XYZ file of C-alpha atoms in Angstrom:
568
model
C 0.000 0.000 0.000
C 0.686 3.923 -0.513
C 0.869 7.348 1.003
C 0.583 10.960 -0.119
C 1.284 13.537 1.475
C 1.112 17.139 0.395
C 3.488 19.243 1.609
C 5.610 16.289 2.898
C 9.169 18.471 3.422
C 7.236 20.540 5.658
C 7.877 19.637 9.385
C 4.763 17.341 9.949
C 4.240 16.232 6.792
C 8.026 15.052 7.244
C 6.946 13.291 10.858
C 4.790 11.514 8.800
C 6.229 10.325 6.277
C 8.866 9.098 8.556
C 5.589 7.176 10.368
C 4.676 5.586 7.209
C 7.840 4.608 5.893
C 8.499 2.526 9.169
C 5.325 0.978 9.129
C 6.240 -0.281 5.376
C 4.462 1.742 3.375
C 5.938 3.188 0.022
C 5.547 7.145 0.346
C 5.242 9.922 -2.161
C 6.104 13.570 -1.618
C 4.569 16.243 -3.306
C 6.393 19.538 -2.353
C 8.174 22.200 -4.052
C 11.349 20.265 -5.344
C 10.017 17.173 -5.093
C 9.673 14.384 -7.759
C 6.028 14.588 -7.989
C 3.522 17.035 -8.474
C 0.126 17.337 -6.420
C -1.459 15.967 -9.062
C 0.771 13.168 -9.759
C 0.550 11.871 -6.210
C -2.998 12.278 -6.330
C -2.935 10.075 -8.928
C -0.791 7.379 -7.879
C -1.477 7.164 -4.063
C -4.210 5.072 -2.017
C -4.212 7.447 1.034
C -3.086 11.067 0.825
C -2.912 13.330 3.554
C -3.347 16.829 2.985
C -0.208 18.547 5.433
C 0.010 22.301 3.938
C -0.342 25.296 6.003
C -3.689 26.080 6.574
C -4.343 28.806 4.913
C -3.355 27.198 1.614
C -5.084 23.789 2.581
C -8.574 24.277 0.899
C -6.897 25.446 -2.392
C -4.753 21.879 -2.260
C -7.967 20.203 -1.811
C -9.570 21.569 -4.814
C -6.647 21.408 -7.330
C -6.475 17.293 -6.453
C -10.206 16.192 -5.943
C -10.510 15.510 -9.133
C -7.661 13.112 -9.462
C -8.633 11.350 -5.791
C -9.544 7.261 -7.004
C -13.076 6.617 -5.428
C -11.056 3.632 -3.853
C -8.811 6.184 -2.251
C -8.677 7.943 1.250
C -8.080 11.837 1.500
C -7.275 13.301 5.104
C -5.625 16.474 6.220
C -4.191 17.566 9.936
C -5.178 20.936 9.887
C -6.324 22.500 13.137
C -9.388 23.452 11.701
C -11.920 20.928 10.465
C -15.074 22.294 8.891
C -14.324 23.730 5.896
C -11.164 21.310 5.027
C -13.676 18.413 5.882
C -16.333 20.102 3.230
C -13.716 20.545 0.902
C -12.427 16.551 0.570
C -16.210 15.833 0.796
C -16.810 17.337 -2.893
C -14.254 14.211 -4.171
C -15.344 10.818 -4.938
C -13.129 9.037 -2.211
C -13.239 8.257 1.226
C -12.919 11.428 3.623
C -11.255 11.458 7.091
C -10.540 14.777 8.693
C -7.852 14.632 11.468
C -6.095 17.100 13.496
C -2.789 15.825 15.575
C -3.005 17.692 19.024
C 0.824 17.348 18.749
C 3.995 19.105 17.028
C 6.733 17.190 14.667
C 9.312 17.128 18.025
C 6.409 15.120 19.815
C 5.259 13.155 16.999
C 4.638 9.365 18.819
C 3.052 6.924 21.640
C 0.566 8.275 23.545
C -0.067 11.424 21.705
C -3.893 12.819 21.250
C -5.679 12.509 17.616
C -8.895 14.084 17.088
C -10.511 13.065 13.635
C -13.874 13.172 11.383
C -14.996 10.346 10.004
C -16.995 11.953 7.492
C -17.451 9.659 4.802
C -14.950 6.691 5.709
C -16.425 4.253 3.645
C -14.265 1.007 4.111
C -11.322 2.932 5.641
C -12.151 3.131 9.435
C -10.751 0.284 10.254
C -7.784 0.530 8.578
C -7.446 4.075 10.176
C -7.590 3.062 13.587
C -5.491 0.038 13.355
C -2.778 1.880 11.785
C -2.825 5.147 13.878
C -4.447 3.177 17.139
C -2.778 0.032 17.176
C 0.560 0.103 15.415
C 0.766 3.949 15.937
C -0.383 4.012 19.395
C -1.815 7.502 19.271
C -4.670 7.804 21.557
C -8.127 8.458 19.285
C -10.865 10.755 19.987
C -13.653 10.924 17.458
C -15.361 14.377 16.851
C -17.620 15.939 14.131
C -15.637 19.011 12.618
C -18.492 21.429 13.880
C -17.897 20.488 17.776
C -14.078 20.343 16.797
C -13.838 24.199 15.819
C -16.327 24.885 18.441
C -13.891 23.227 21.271
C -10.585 24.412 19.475
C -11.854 28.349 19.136
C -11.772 28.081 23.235
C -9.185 25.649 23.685
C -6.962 27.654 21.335
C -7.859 30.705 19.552
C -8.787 32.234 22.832
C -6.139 31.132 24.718
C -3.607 31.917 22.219
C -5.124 35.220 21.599
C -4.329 35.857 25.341
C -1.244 35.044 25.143
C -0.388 37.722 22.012
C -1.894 40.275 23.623
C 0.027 39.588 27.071
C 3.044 39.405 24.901
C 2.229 42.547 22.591
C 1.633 44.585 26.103
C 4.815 43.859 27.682
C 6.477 44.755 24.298
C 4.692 48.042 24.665
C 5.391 48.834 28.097
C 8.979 47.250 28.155
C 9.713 45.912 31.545
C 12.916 44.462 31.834
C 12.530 40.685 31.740
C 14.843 38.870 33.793
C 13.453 41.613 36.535
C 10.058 40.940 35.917
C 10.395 36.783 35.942
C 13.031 37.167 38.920
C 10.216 39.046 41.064
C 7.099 37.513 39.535
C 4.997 34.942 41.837
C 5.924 31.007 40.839
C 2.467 31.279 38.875
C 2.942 34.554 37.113
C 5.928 33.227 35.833
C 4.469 29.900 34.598
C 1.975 31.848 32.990
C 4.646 34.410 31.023
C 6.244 30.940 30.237
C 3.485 29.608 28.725
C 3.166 33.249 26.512
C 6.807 32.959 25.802
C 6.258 29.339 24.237
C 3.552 30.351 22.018
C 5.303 33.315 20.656
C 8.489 31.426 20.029
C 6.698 29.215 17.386
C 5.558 30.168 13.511
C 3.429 33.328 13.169
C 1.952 32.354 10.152
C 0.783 28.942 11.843
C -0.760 31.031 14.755
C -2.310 33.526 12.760
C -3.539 31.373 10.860
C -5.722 29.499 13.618
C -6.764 32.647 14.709
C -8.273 33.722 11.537
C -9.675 30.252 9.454
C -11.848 29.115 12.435
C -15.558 30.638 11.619
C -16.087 30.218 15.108
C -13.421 32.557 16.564
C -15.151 35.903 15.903
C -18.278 35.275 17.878
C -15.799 33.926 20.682
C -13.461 36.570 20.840
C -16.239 39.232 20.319
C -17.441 37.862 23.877
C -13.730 38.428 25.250
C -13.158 41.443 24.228
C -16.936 42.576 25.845
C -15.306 41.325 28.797
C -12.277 42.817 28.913
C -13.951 45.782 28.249
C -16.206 45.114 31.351
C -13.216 44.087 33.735
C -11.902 47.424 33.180
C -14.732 49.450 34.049
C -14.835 47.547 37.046
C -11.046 47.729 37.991
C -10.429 51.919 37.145
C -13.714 52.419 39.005
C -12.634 50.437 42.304
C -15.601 48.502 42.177
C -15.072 45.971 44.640
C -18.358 44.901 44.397
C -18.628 44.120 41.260
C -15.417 43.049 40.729
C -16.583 39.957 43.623
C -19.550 39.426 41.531
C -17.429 39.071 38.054
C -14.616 36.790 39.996
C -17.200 34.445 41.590
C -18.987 34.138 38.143
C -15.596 32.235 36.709
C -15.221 30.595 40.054
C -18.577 29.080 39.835
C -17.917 27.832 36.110
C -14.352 25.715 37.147
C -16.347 24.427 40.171
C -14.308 21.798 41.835
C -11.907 21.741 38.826
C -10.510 24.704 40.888
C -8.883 22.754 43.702
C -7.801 20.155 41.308
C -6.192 22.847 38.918
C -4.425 23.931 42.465
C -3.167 20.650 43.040
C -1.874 20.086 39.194
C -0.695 24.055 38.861
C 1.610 23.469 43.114
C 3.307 20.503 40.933
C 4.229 21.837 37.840
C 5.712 25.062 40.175
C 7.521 23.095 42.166
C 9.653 21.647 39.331
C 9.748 25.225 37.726
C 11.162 26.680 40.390
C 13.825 24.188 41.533
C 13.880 20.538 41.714
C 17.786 19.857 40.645
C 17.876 23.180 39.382
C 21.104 24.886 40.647
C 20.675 28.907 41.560
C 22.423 30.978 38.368
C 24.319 32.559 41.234
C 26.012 29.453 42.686
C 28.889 28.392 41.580
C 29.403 24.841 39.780
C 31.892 22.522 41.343
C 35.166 22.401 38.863
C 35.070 20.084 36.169
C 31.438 19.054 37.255
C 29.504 16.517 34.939
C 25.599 18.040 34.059
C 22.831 15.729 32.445
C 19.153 15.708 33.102
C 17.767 16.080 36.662
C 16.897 15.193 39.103
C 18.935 12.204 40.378
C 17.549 8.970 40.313
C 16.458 9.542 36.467
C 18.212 7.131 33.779
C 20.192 10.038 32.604
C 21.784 10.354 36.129
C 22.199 6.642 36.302
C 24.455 7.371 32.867
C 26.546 10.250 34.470
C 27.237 8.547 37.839
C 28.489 5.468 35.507
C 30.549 7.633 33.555
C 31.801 10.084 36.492
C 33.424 6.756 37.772
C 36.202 7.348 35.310
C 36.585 10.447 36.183
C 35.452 10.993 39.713
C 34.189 14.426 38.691
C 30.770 15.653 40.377
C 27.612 15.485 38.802
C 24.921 18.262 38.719
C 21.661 18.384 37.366
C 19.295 20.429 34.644
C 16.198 20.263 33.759
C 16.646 19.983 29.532
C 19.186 18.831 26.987
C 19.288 22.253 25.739
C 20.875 24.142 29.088
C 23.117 21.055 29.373
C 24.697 22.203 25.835
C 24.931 25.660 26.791
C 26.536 25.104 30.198
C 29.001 22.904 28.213
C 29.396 25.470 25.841
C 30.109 28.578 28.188
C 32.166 26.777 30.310
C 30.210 26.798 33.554
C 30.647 22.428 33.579
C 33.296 20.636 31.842
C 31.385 17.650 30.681
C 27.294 16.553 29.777
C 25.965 13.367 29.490
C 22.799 13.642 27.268
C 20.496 10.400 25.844
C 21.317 10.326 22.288
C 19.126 7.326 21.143
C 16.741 4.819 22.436
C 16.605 0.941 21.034
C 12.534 1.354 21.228
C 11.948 4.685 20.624
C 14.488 5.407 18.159
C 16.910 8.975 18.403
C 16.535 12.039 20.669
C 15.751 14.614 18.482
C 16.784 17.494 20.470
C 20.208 16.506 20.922
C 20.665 16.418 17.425
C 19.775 19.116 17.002
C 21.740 20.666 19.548
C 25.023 18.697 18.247
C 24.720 20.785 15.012
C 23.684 24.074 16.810
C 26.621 24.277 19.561
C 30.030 24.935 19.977
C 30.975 21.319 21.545
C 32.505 17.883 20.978
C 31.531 14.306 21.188
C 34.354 12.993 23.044
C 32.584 9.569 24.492
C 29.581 7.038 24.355
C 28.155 4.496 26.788
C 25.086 2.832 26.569
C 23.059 1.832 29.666
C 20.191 -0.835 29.751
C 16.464 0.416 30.502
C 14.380 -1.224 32.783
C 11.078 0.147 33.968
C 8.387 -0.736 36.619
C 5.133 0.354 37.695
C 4.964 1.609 41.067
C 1.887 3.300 43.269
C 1.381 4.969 46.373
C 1.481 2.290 49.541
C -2.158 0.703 49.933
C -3.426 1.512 46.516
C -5.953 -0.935 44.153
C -4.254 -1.410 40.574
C -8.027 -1.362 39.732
C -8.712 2.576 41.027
C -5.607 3.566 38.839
C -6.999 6.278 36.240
C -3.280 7.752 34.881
C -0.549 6.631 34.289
C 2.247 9.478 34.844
C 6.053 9.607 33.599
C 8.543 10.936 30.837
C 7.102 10.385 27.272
C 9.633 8.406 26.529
C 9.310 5.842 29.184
C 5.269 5.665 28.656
C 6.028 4.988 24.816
C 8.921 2.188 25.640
C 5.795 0.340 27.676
C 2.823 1.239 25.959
C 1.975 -2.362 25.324
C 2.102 -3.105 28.692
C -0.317 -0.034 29.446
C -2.466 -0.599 26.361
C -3.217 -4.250 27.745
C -3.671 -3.508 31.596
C -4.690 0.010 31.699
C -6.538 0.461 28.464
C -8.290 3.311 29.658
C -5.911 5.743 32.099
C -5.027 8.805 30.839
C -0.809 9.356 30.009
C 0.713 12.722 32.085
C 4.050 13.476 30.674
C 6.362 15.271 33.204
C 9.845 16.132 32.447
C 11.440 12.994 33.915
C 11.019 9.479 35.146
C 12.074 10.595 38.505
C 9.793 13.858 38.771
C 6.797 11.360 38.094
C 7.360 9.767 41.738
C 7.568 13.482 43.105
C 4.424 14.144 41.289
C 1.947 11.821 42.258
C 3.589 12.209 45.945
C 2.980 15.931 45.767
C -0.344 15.734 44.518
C -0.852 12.364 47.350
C -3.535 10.893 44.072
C -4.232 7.095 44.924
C -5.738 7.269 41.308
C -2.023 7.675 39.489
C 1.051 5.068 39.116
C 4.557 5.977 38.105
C 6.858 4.635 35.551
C 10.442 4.606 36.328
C 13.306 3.055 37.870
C 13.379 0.368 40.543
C 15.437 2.844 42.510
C 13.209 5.606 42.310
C 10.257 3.533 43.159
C 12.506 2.438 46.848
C 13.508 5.896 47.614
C 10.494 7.350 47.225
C 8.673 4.252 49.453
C 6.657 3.375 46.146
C 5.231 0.106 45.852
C 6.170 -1.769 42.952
C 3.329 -3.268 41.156
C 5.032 -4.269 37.703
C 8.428 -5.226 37.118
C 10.495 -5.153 33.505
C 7.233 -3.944 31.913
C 8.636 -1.922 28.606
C 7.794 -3.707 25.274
C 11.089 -4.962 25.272
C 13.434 -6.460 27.196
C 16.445 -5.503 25.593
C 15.720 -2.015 25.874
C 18.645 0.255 25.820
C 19.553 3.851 25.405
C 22.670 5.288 24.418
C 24.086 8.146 25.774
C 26.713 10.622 24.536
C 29.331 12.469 26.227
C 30.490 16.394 25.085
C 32.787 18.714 26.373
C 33.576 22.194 24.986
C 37.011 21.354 25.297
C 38.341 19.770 21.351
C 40.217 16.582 21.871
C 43.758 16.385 21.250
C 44.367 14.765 17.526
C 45.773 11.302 17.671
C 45.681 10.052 14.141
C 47.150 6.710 14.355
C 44.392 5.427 17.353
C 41.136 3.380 15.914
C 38.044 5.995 16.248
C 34.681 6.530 14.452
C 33.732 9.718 13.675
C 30.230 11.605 14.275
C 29.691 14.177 11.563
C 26.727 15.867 9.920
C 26.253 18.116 6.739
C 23.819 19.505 4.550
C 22.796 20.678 1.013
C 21.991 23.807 -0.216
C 19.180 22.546 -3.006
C 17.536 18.906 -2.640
C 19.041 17.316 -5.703
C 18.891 13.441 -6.534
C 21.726 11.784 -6.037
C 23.071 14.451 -4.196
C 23.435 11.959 -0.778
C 24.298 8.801 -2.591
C 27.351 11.118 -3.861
C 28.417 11.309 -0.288
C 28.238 7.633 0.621
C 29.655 7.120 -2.435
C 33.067 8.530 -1.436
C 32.447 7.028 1.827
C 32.543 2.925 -0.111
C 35.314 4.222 -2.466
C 37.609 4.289 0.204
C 36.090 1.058 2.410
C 34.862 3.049 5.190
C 31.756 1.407 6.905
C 28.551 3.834 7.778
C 27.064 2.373 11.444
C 24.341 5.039 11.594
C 22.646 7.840 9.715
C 19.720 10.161 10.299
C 18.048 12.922 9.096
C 16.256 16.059 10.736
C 15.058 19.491 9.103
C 17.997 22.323 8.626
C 17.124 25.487 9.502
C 15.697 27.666 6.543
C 18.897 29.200 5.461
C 20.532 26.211 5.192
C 18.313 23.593 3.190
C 15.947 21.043 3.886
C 17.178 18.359 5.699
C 21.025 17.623 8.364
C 22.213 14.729 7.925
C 23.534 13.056 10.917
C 25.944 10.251 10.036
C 28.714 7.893 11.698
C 31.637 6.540 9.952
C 34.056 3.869 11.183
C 36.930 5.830 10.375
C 39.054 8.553 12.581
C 38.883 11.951 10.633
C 42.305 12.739 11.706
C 43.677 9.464 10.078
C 45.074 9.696 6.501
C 41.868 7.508 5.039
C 39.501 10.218 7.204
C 41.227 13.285 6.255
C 41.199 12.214 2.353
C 37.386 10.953 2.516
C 36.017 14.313 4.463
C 38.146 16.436 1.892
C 35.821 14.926 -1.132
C 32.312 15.298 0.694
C 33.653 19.278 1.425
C 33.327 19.380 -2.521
C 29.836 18.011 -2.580
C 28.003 18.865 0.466
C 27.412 23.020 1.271
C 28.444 22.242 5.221
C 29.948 19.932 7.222
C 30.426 20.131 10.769
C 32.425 16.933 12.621
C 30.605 16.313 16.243
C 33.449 14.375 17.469
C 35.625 11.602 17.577
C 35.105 8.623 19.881
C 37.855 5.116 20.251
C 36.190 2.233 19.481
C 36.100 -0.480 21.910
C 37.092 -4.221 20.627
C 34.823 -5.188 17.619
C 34.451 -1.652 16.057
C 30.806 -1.022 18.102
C 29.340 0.635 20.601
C 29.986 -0.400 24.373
C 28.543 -2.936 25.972
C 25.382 -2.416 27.975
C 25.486 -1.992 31.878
């Protein structure tokens, strides 16, 4: 069987065709540069997904409806669902509207689809097998009218919050280290939250704020509001203001103490759990990877540090780890570069490529979760199941087969999961993590070795911002990446090309999405060769002719046998 997709360099129409291609199924792009046009694909394929921007989704539609088979499927994963839905109904096929409550860096297990079975004809089972069962995305079914209805609250308003917080502190210009230094923990989290929106695509954003039909009426009613809030504020109105307070009180009900509960959590690992003070100083040659302790990533570093005896501190993403490597402030990070289940870590990639550091060592460290719960609790009253998304996608068989129905809560570690649920004291959640988390935090474990499989295993990388010393003559494989200006064919078969030529094995390659100015795609790739060896030098010299960049990561010794080391 295969795919379509329509606009399939873009970032999600890239996550998936990745998704499709490792399920088996032959894809075809249609893009600008690409092989095929839109109507070509619509030609040849038996499902096509529709993944343009949105504003220019519609006008896809119409150009390929005529070429859609009647056998066929046509989808799109807009954010909006009435109109695109309308559109694909005026072809002959099968119509499925879907929007992924997700972004391309959280493409996976676990992750919320809503879609529209409009006309599905003898597709809906193949739809829910392939995104529910193989995929493991988690299903909701909704007609596209209810969709926009929910999404014009659940985002257009929100959002539209957000850009005018955002726009007003532009205006007004408070300094804004000051402002988040002297903020409460919750007006911070909520300038956070502003700050994440507005550090995404305009054009996406604007364009959810202006194709849902439903947004005017809703944001008409803010604005009344606003309006209404302000009378009451510049006229001290106390009053009032009770009345207008207790009116949104009384509409979250008892959500309210729940949201209290949830909201004390998420502050508590904002504001400092394994997060050093900026002011303190690090220990000297001190080892950083992901906090808190008792997370695999620490498990990693304290393995590691044992060669070294260094001491390890913690941070709370992959990205500060680089850039305390990379100013200096710690000597060494040990980051997760790949999981045996779960495939790579795409933010260290992308990291590699973006900072000033080196690869200077590996180790791999074997993965084993359990289930653990608060002492006394029924497996039977447990509603969600909370962890890293990682971990919950290395045992989603496990959870789809004993907890069908819980609800996944992704926190920022396997470790912060335990502090979580004992934060929040819910007899309704379990944990996913380590043995040894489960003991210190005086879990009980109610599932042992529970991830889909049992040779699970992530690799971890070491860097330093410190560039090793060049020893030529020693056996080493090399971590590089590069890019090309213009897609061409043949264009990366030239590369490996030089790379055979000269004997020199490839033990892993991957691809992510270059920044604009610098092509489509970085290509990630490993060769079993040292670059400062005679054989390296001569084989990176001829890619340099071909490729527009190249950047080398680092340069690792390989143990006995040429591969990775062993497992712990």
């Amino acid at each position: 069987m295969n795919v379509g997709i329509f606009g399939g360099n873009g970032r999600m129409g890239t996550a998936f065709a990745s998704f499709f291609k490792n399920l088996g199924f032959q894809v075809f792009i249609a893009d600008k540069g690409s092989k095929y046009s839109n109507i070509e694909v619509a030609k040849l394929a038996e499902v096509l997904i529709v993944a343009v921007p949105i504003d220019k989704t519609e006008n896809v539609i119409k150009e390929i409806n005529p070429y859609v088979r009647k056998k066929a499927l046509l989808m799109d994963v807009t954010s909006i669902k009435e109109q695109p839905v309308k559109a694909m109904l005026k072809s002959k096929a099968a119509v499925i509207g879907m929007h992924p409550m997700f972004n391309e860096t959280t493409f996976g297990f676990g992750q919320k689809i809503l879609y529209s079975p409009a006309r599905p004809g003898k597709w809906l089972p193949w739809f829910l097998d392939v995104f529910g069962e193989k995929g493991g995305f988690k299903l909701i079914k909704i007609s596209p009218k209810k969709h926009d209805q929910i999404m014009a609250f659940a985002q257009t308003l929100v959002h539209f919050t957000d850009f005018a917080l955002a726009k007003t502190l532009s205006r007004l210009g408070p300094n804004l280290s000051e402002l988040l230094s002297l903020a409460s923990p919750a007006s911070c989290l909520r300038v956070k939250i502003a700050a994440r929106h507005l550090a995404q695509d305009a054009k996406l954003y604007g364009n959810i704020q202006f194709q849902n039909l439903q947004n005017r009426a809703v944001l008409k009613i803010f604005e009344e509001e606003v309006q209404e809030l302000f009378r009451i504020v510049t006229k001290h109105d106390l009053g009032r203001f009770i009345a207008y307070f207790n009116q949104g009180k009384k509409y979250f009900g008892n959500y309210g103490k729940m949201a209290i509960k949830e909201t004390d959590v998420l502050i508590q690992r904002m504001i400092g759990v394994g997060k050093l003070p900026t002011a303190q100083p690090l220990p000297k040659k001190a080892i950083a990877t992901l906090g808190p302790s008792l997370t695999y990533s620490s498990f990693a570093a304290l393995k590691w540090k044992g060669k070294k005896g260094n001491f390890v501190v913690y941070f709370n993403s992959i990205e500060e780890i680089f850039e305390a490597v990379e100013s200096g402030k710690v000597l060494y990070g040990v980051v997760p570069l790949e999981n045996r289940l779960q495939g790579t870590i795409r933010e260290t990639h992308d990291c590699l490529f973006k900072h000033r550091v080196y690869l200077v060592d590996e180790l791999r460290l074997d993965i084993h979760h359990c289930l653990a719960v608060l002492p006394g609790v029924d497996l039977k009253h447990i509603q969600q199941i909370v962890s890293h998304p990682q971990a919950l996608n290395q045992c989603s068989l496990y959870l789809r087969k004993y907890f069908p129905k819980a609800e996944w809560i992704t926190v920022s570690s396997t470790a912060a999961a335990f502090e979580y649920i004992r934060q929040a004291g819910d007899e309704g959640m379990a944990a996913i993590g380590s043995k040894e988390a489960a003991k210190h935090f005086k879990f009980k474990i109610a599932g042992r070795a529970i991830e889909n499989d049992s040779s699970n295993v992530t690799d971890f990388i070491v860097i330093s911002s410190e560039k090793p010393k060049a020893q030529p003559f020693r056996k080493a494989k090399t971590s590089l990446v590069f890019y090309f200006q213009e897609n061409k064919p043949g264009s990366l078969f030239a590369v490996f090309e030089v790379f055979a030529d000269l004997g020199i094995n490839l033990s892993r390659i991957e691809s992510r999405p270059a920044p604009k100015e610098l092509g489509e795609y970085l290509f990630f790739v490993d060769i079993e060769e040292n670059a400062d060896s005679k054989k390296g030098r001569m084989a990176l010299n001829e890619v340099r002719k071909i490729v527009s960049g190249l950047k080398i990561l680092g340069i690792v010794t390989l143990p006995p046998g040429g591969h990775r080391p062993p497992s712990s």
